Coordinates of C-alpha atoms in Angstrom, one line a residue:
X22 CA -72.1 -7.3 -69.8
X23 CA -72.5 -3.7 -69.0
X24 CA -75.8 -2.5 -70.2
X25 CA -74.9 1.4 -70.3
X26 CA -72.0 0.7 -72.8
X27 CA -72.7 2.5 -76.4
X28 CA -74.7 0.2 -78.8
X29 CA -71.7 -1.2 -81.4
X30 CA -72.0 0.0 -85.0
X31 CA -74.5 -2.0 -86.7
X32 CA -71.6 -4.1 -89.3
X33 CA -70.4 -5.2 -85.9
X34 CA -73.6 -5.3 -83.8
X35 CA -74.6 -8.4 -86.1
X36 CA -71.5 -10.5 -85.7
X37 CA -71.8 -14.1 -83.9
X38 CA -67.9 -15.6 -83.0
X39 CA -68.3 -19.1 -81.7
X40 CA -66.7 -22.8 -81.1
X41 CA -68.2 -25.8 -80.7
X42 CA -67.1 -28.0 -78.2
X43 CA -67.7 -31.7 -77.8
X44 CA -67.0 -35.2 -76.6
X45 CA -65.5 -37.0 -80.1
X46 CA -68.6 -38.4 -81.7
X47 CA -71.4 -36.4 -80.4
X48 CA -71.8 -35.4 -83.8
X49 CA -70.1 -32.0 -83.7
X50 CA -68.7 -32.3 -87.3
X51 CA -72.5 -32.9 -88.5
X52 CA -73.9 -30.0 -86.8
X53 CA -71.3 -27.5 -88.2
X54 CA -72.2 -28.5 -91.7
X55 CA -75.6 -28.3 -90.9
X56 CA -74.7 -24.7 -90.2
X57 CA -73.1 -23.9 -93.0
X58 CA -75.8 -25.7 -95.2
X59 CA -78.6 -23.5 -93.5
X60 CA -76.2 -20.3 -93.8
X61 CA -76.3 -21.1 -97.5
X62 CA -72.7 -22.1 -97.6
X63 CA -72.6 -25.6 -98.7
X64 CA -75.7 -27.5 -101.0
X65 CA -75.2 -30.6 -99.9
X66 CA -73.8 -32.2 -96.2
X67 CA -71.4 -35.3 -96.3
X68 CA -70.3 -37.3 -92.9
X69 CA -67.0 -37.5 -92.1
X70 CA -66.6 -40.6 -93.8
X71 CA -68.9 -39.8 -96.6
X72 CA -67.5 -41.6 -100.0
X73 CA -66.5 -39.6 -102.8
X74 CA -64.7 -35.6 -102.7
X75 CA -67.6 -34.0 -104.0
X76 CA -68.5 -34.6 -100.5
X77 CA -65.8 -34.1 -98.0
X78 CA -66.6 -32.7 -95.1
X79 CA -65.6 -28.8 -95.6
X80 CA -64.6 -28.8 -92.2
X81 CA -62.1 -31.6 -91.5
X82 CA -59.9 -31.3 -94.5
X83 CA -56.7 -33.0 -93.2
X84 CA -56.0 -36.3 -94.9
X85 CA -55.8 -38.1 -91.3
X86 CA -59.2 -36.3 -89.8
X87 CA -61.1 -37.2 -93.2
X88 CA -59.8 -40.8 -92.8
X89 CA -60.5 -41.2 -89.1
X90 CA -63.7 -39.1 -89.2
X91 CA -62.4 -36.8 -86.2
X92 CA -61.5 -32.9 -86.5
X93 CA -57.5 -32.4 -85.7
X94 CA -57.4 -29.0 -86.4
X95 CA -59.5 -26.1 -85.5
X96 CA -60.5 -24.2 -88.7
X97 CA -62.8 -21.0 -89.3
X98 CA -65.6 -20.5 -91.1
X99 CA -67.6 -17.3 -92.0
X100 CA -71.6 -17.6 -93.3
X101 CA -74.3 -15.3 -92.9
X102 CA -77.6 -16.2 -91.6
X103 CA -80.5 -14.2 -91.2
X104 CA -79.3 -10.3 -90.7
X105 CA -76.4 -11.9 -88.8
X106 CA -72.7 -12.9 -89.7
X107 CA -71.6 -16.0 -87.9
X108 CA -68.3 -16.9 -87.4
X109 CA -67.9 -20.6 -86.7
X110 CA -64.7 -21.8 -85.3
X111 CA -64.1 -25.8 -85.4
X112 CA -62.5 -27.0 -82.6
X113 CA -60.7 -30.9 -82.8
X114 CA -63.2 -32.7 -80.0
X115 CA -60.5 -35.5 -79.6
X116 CA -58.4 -35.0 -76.2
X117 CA -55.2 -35.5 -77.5
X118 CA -55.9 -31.6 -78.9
X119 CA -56.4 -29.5 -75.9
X120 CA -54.5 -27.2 -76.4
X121 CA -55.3 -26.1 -79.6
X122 CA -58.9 -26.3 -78.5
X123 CA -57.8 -23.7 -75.9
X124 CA -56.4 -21.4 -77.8
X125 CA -59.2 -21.4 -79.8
X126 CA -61.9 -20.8 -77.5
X127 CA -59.6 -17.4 -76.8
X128 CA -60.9 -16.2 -79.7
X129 CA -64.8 -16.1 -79.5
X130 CA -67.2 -15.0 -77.6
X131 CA -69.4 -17.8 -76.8
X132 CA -69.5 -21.8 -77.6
X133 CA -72.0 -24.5 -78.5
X134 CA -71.7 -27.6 -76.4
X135 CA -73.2 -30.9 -78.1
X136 CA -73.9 -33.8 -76.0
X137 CA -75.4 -37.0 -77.5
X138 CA -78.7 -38.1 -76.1
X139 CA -77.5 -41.5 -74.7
X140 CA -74.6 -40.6 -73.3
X141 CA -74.9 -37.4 -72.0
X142 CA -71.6 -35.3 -70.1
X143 CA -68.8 -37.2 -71.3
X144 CA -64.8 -36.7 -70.2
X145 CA -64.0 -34.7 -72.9
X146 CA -67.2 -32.6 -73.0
X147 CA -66.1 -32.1 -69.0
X148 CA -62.4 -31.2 -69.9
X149 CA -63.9 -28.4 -72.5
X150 CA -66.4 -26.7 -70.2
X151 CA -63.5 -25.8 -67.5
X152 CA -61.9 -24.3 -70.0
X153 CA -65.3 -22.0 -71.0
X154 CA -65.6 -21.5 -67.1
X155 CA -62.1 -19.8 -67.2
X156 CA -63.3 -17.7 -69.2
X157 CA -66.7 -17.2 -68.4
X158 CA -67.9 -17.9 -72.2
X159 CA -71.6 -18.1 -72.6
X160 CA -72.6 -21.7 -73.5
X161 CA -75.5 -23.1 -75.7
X162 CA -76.2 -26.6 -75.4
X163 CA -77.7 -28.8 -78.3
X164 CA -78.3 -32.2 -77.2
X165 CA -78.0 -34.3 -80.5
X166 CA -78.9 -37.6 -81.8
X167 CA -82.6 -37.6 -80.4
X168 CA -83.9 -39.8 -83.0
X169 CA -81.7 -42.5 -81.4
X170 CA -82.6 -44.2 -78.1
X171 CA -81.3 -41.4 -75.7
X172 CA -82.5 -40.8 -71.9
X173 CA -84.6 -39.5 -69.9
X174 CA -84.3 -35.4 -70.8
X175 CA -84.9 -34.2 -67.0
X176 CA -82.0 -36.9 -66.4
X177 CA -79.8 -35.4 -69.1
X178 CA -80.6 -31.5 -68.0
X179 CA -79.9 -33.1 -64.0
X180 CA -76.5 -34.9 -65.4
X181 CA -75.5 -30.9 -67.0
X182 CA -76.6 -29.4 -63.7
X183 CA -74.7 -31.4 -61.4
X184 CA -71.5 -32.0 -62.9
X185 CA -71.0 -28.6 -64.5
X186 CA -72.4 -26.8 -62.2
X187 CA -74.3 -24.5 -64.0
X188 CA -78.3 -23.9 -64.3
X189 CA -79.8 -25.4 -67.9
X190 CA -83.1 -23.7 -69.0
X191 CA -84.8 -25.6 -71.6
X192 CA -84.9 -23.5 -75.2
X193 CA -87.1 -26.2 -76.5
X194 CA -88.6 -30.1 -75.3
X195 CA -88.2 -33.1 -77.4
X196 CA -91.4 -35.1 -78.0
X197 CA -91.3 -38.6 -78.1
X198 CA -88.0 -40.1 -78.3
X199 CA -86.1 -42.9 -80.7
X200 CA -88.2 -43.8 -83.4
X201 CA -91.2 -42.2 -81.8
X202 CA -89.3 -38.7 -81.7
X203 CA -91.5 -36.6 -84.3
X204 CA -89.9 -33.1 -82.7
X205 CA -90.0 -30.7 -80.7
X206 CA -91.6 -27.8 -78.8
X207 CA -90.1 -24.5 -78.8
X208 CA -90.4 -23.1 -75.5
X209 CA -89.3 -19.5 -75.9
X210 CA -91.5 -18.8 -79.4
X211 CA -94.0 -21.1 -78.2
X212 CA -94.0 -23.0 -81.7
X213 CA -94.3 -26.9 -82.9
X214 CA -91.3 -27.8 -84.8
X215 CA -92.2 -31.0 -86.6
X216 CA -89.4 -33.3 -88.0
X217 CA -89.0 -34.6 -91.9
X218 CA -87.7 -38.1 -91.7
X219 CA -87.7 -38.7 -95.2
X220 CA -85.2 -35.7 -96.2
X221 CA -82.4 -35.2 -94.3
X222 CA -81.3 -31.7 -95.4
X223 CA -84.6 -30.4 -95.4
X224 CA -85.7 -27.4 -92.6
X225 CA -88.5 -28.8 -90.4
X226 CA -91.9 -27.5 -90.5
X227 CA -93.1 -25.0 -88.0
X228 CA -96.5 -24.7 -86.8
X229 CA -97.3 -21.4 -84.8
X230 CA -99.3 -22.4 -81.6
X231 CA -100.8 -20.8 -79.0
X232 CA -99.8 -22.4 -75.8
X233 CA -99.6 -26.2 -74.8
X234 CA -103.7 -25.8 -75.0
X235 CA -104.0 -25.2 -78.5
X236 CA -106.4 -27.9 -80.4
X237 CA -104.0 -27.7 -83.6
X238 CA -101.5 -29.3 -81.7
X239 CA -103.7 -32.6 -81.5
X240 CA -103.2 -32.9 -85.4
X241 CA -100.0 -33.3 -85.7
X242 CA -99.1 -35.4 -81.8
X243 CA -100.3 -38.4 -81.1
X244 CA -102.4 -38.3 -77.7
X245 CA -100.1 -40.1 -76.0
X246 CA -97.2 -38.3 -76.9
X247 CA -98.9 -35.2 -76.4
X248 CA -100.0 -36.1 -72.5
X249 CA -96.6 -36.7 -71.9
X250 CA -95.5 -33.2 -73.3
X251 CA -98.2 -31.5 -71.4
X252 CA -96.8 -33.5 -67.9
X253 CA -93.3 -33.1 -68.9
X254 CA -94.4 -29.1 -69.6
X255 CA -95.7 -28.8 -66.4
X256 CA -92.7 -30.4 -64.3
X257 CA -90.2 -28.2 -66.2
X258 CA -91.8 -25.2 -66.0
X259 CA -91.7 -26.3 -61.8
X260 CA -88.2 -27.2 -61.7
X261 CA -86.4 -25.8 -63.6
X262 CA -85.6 -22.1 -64.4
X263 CA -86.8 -19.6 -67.0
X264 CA -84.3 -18.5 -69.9
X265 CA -82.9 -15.4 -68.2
X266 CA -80.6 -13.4 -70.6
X267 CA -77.8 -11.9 -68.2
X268 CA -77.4 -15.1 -66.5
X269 CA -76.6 -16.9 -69.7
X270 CA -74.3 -13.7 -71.1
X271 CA -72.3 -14.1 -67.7
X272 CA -71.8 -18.0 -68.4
X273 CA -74.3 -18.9 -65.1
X274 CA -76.6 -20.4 -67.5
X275 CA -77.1 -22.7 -70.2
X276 CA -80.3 -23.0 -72.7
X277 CA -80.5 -26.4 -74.2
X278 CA -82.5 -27.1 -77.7
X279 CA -82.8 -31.1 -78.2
X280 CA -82.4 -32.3 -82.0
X281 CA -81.2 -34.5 -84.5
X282 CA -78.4 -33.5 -86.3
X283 CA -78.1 -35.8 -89.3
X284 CA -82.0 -34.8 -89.7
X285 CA -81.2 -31.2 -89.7
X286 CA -83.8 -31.2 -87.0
X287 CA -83.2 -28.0 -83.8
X288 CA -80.3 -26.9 -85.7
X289 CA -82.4 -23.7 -87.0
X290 CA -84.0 -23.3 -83.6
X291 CA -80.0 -23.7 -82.2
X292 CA -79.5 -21.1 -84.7
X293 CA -81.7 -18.4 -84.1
X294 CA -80.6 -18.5 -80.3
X295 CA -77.2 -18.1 -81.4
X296 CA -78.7 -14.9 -83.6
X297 CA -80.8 -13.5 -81.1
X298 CA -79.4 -14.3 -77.7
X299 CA -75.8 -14.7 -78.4
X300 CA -73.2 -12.3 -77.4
X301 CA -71.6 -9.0 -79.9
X302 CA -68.2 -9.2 -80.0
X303 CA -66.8 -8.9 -76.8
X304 CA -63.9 -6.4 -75.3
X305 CA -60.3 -8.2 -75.3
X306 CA -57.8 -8.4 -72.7
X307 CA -54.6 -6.6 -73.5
X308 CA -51.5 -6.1 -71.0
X309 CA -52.1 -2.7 -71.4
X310 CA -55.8 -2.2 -71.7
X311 CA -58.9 -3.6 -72.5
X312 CA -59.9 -3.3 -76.2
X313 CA -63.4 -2.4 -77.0
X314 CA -65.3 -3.9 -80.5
X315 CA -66.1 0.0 -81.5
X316 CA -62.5 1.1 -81.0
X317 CA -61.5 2.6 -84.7
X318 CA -58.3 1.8 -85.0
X319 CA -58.1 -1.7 -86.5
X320 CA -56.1 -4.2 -83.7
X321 CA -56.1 -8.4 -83.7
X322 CA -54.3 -11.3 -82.5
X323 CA -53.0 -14.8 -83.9
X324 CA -54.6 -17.7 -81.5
X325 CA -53.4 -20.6 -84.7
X326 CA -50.7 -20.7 -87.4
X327 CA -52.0 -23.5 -89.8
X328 CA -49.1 -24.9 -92.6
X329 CA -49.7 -26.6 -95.7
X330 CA -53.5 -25.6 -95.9
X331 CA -53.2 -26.4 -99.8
X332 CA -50.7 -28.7 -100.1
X333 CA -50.0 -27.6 -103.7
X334 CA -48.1 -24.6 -102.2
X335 CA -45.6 -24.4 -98.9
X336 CA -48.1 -21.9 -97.4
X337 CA -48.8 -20.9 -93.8
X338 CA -51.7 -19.2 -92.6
X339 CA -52.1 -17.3 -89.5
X340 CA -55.9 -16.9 -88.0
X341 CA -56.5 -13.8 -86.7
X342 CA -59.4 -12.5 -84.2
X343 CA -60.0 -8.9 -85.2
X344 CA -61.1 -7.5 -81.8
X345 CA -62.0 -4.1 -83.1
X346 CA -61.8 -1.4 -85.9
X347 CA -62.6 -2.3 -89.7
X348 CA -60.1 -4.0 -91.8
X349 CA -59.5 -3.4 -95.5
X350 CA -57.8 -5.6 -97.9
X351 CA -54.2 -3.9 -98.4
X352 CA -53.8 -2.3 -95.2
X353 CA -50.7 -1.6 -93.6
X354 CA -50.6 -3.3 -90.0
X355 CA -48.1 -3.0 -87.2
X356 CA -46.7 -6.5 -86.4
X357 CA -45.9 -5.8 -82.3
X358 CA -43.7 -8.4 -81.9
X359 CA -41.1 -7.5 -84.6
X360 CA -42.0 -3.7 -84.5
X361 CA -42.0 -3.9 -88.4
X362 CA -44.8 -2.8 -90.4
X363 CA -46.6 -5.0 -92.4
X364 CA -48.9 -5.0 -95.3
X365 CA -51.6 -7.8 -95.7
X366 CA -52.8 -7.1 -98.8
X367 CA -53.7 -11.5 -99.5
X368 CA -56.3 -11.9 -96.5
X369 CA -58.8 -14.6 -96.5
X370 CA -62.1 -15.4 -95.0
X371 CA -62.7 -19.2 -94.5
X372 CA -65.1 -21.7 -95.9
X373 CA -63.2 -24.6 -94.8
X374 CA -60.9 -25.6 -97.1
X375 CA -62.2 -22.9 -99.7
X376 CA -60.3 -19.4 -99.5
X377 CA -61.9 -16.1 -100.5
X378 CA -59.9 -13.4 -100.5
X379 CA -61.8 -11.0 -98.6
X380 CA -62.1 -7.0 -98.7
X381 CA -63.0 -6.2 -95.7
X382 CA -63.4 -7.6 -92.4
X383 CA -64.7 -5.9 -88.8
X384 CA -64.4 -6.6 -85.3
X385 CA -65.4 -10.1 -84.1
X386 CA -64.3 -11.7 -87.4
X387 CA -61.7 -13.9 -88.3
X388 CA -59.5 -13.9 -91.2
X389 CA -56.3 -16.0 -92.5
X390 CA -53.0 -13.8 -93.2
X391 CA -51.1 -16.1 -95.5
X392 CA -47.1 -15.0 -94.3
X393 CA -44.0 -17.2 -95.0
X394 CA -43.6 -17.9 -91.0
X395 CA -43.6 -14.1 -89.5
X396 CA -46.7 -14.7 -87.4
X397 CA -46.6 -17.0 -84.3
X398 CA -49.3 -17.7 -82.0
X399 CA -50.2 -14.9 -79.7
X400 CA -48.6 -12.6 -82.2
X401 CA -50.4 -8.8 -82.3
X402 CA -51.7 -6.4 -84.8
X403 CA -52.2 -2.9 -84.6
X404 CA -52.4 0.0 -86.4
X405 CA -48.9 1.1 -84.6
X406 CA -50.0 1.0 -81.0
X407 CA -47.8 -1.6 -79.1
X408 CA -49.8 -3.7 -77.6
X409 CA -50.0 -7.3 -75.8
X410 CA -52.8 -9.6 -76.2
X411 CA -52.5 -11.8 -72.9
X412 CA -54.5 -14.9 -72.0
X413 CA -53.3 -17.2 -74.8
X414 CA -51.1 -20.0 -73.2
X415 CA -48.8 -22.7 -74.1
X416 CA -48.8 -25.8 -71.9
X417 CA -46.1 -28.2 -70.8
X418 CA -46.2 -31.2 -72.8
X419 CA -47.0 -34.4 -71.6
X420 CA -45.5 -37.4 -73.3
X421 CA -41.8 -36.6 -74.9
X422 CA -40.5 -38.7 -77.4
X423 CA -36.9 -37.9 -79.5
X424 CA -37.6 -38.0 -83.8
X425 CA -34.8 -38.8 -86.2
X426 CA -35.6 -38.7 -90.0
X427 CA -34.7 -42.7 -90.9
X428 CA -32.6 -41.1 -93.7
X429 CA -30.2 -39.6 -92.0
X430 CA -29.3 -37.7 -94.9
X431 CA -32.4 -35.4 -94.2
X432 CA -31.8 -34.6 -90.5
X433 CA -31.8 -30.8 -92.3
X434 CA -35.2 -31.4 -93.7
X435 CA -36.5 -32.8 -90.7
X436 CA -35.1 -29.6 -88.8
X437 CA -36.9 -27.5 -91.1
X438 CA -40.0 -29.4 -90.3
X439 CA -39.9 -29.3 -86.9
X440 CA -39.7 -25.9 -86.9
X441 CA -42.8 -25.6 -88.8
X442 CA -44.9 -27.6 -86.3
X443 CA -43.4 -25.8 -83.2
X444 CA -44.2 -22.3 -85.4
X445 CA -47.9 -23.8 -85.6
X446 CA -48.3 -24.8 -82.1
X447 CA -48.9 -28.2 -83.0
X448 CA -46.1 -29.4 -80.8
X449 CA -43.4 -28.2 -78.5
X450 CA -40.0 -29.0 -79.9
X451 CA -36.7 -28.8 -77.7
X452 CA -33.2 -29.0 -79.0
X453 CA -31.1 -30.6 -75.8
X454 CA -27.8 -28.9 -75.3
X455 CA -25.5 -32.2 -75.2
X456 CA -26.6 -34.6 -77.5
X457 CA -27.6 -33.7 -81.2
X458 CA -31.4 -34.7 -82.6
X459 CA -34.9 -33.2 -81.2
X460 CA -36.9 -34.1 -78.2
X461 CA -40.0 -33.8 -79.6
X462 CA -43.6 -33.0 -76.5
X463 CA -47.3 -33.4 -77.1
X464 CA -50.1 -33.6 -75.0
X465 CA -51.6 -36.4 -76.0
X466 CA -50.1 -39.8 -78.0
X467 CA -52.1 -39.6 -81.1
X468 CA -50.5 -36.6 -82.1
X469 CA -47.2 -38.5 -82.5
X470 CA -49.4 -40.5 -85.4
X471 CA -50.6 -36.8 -86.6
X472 CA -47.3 -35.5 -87.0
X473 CA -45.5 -38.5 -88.2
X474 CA -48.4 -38.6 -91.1
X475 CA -48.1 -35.2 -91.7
X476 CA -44.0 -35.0 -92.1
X477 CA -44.2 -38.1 -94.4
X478 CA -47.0 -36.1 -96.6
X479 CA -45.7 -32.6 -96.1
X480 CA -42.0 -33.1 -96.5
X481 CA -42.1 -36.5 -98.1
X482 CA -39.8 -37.3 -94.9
X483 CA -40.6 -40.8 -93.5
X484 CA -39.6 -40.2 -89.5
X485 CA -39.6 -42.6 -86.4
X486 CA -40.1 -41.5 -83.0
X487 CA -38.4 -43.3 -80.4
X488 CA -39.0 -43.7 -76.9
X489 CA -37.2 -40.8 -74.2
X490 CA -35.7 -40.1 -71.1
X491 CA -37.7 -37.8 -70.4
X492 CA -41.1 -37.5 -69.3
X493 CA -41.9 -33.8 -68.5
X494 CA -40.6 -30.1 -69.7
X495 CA -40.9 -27.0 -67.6
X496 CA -39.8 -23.7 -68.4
X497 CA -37.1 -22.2 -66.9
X498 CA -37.4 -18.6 -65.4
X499 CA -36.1 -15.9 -62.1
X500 CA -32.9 -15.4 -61.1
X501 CA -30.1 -14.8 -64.4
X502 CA -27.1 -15.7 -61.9
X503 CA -29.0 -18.9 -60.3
X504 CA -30.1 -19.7 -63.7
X505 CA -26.4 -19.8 -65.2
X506 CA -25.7 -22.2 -62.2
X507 CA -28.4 -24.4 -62.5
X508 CA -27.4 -24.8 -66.4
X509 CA -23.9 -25.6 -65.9
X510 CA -24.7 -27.9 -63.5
X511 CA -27.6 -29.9 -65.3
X512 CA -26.6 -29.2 -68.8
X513 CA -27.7 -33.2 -69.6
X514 CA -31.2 -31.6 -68.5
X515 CA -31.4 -28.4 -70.0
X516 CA -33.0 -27.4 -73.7
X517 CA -34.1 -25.0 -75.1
X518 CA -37.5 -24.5 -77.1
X519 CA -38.5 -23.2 -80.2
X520 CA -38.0 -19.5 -79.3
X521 CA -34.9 -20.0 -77.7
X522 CA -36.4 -19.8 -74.5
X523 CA -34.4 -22.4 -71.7
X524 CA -36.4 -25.6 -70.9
X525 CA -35.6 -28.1 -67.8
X526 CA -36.0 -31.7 -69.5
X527 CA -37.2 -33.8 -66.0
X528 CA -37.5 -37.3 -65.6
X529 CA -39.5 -37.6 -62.6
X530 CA -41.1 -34.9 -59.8
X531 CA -37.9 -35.1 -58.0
X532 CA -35.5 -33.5 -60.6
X533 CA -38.3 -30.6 -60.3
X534 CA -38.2 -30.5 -56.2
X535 CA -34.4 -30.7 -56.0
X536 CA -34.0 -28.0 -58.8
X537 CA -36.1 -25.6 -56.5
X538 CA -34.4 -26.5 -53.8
X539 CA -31.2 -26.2 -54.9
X540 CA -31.8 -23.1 -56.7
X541 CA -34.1 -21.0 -54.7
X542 CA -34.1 -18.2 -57.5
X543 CA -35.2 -20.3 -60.2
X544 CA -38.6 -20.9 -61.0
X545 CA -39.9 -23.6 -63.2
X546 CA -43.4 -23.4 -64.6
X547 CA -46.1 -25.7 -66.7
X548 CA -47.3 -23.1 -68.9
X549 CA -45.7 -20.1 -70.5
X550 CA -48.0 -17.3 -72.1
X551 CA -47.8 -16.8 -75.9
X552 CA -47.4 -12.8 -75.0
X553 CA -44.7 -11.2 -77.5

């Protein structure tokens, strides 16, 4: 981060845009209402699974994720905390989302990795972190479930170091551990953060200390627990590095806080980092330029298109990442992609399921356009300058399966829903040129389940996916003459996508190789940027 750039207007300045990432079940979904119950947002937390709808979860409010306890869908929230504005962006921790995930983490400027205390770096957690790496997102870790049996902390930190390969600085130091853990020590305020068993939603007590030699601190930790602090201390302070600011703002280093989510214990320590250490809003890459936070003119990008958010009204909602400029309910935008003009005068700021319409929003926020299926992921808005957000991509699926409505009087329903998922980027739908019905590509096998759910409660349109030919897609690109070839040749191979764009349906790594060979002017790729 260049230090010489000019200090961002102060509206802007106190902007926080993150994700959190984890493995499913590290308790990510506790830890962002935790958030929003310190931020003031919600009065009362609820698990996942919590009974009763006074007490869903305001972050996963899909039918499926409330019933299954894990976050499908990214969503947004906005709370303010302290002098800052935090926008918290939900990412679905379950593999068979990564793509969405990615997309999401394109549009904030730093993310909070929870790892649980017994099991420390897990697949998913790994899978994640590349994906930060790409883009060199600062990363916070909170290291949850403390009050559980968890491991050794210098083998946790070690586990972080080696296989992310990136230096972890403890933020604070966990004393005792299990049913002994009473709290924890916060390294850079150099403060005793004592834990409430008894009331979960309640902030910890602080007790200001003067170094790991003040008397007071024998009041409140046992001896025993407090030798062990001291040695710990010591050892730490050897071995491991000190918090160093530019290292973590260039994603080379990773503070960790250790706490107990469910107790609401580190998560206002977790907070304040985010507040005092995390990133402004960052520049965005465009095609044409990079796009500063303090630019006026107002500019912004759709990363998700989310249907059906109330399921009372046929609704889409596009999120947008504002990367500079102030926004004001009514304006008149530039949509680049259709070169039309268009007014968004029904924005909303997110508290999970609940939509305020909001006035105004500024550069690092994120805000819902409701639109009847204009905006598509990747989609930019200016005020009239054309430019191309890039950096946003869309992956070749993995598993392929064909759909057909079991009523086979709907197949123009089911058409109508398809199209809505494929607008949403919730899956990649191909219509083959020879035989009629969908092929229908996800990354991971669980969203089949997701989508058949969601078609039989969106559209009241029971479906059956059936098994496929096909096991891969790649898009099809190069030559126009070697192209035509290739299609009139293959045409039992060839689709094309959701924005008409031609797809090569393959079967196994050698339809791919003999395609390139064949056709030395075509190339086929994995992933296609989401760049209008």
């Amino acid at each position: 981060m260049p230090s010489n750039a000019a200090p961002l207007p102060p509206e802007i300045a106190r902007r926080r845009t993150f994700a959190i990432i984890s493995h499913p079940d590290a308790g990510k979904t506790t830890l962002t209402e935790k958030f929003l119950l310190f931020g003031g947002a919600i009065q009362m937390a609820g698990q996942v699974r919590a009974k009763g709808d006074a007490r869903r979860t305001r972050s996963d409010f899909m039918k499926m994720e409330q019933e299954r306890g894990i976050s499908v869908s990214a969503s947004a929230m906005s709370f303010d905390f302290r002098q800052f504005r935090f926008n918290l962006v939900d990412t679905p921790g379950h593999s068979d989302f990564s793509e969405d995930t990615y997309r999401t983490l394109t549009a904030v400027d730093a993310a909070v990795m929870v790892i649980d205390g017994a099991k420390g770096v897990e697949s998913q957690t790994r899978k994640l972190f590349e994906v930060c790496r790409l883009r060199d997102l600062p990363i916070l870790t909170f290291c949850n479930k403390m009050d559980r049996e968890s491991r050794d902390v210098f083998e946790i930190i070690d586990e972080i170091q080696e296989n992310l390969a990136i230096d972890v600085t403890p933020a604070s130091w966990p004393i005792g551990q299990g049913r002994d853990f009473i709290g924890a020590y916060d390294i850079l305020h150099d403060r005793l953060e004592i834990m409430d068993r008894a009331d979960r939603n309640k902030v910890a007590e602080s007790i200001q200390i003067t170094g790991l030699d003040d008397p007071k601190l024998s009041d409140h930790v046992p001896a025993d627990l407090l030798a062990k602090l001291r040695e710990d201390l010591e050892m730490a302070r050897e071995l491991l590095p000190a918090f160093d600011r530019e290292q973590f703002l260039h994603g080379a280093m990773t503070p960790i806080w250790f706490g107990s989510a469910i107790n609401s214990f580190g998560v206002k320590e977790l907070m304040d980092g985010i507040g005092e250490y995390g990133p402004e809003p960052q520049p965005q890459k465009a095609a044409e330029r990079q796009i500063s936070a303090e630019e006026g003119p107002v500019t912004g990008f759709v990363f998700k298109v989310q249907a059906n958010m109330d399921p009372k009204h046929r609704d889409r909602v596009a999120f947008v990442r504002l990367a500079s400029g102030h926004f004001e309910r009514g304006m008149k935008l530039f949509h680049v992609r259709s070169k039309k003009p268009m007014a968004v005068s029904n924005p909303v700021l997110f508290l999970a399921a609940d939509r305020e319409l909001a006035e105004e929003a500024w550069a690092g926020d994120i805000i819902g356009i409701p639109n009847h299926g204009q905006l598509r992921i990747g989609d930019a808005l200016t005020e009239g300058e054309a430019l191309r957000f890039t950096g946003i991509p869309s992956f070749a699926p993995e598993l392929l399966q064909s759909i057909r409505a079991l009523d086979p009087m709907k197949a123009k329903h089911l058409e109508k829903a398809l199209t809505q998922f494929a607008e949403e980027g919730a899956a990649k739908v191909f219509k083959p040129m020879i035989s009629s019905g969908y092929i229908v590509g996800v990354v991971g096998a669980l969203q089949f389940e997701v989508l058949a759910s969601r078609i039989e409660q969106e559209y009241a349109l029971p479906v059956r996916f059936e098994g496929s030919n096909f096991t891969s897609a790649r898009w099809i690109s190069g030559d126009k003459a070697e192209i035509e070839k290739l299609v009139n040749v293959n045409k039992q191979h060839i689709a094309t996508d959701s924005d008409g764009d031609l797809v090569f349906l393959t079967r196994l790594q050698w339809d791919i190789d003999r395609v390139l060979r064949d056709y030395p002017g075509v190339r086929l790729t994995a992933t296609k940027e989401m760049m209008v």
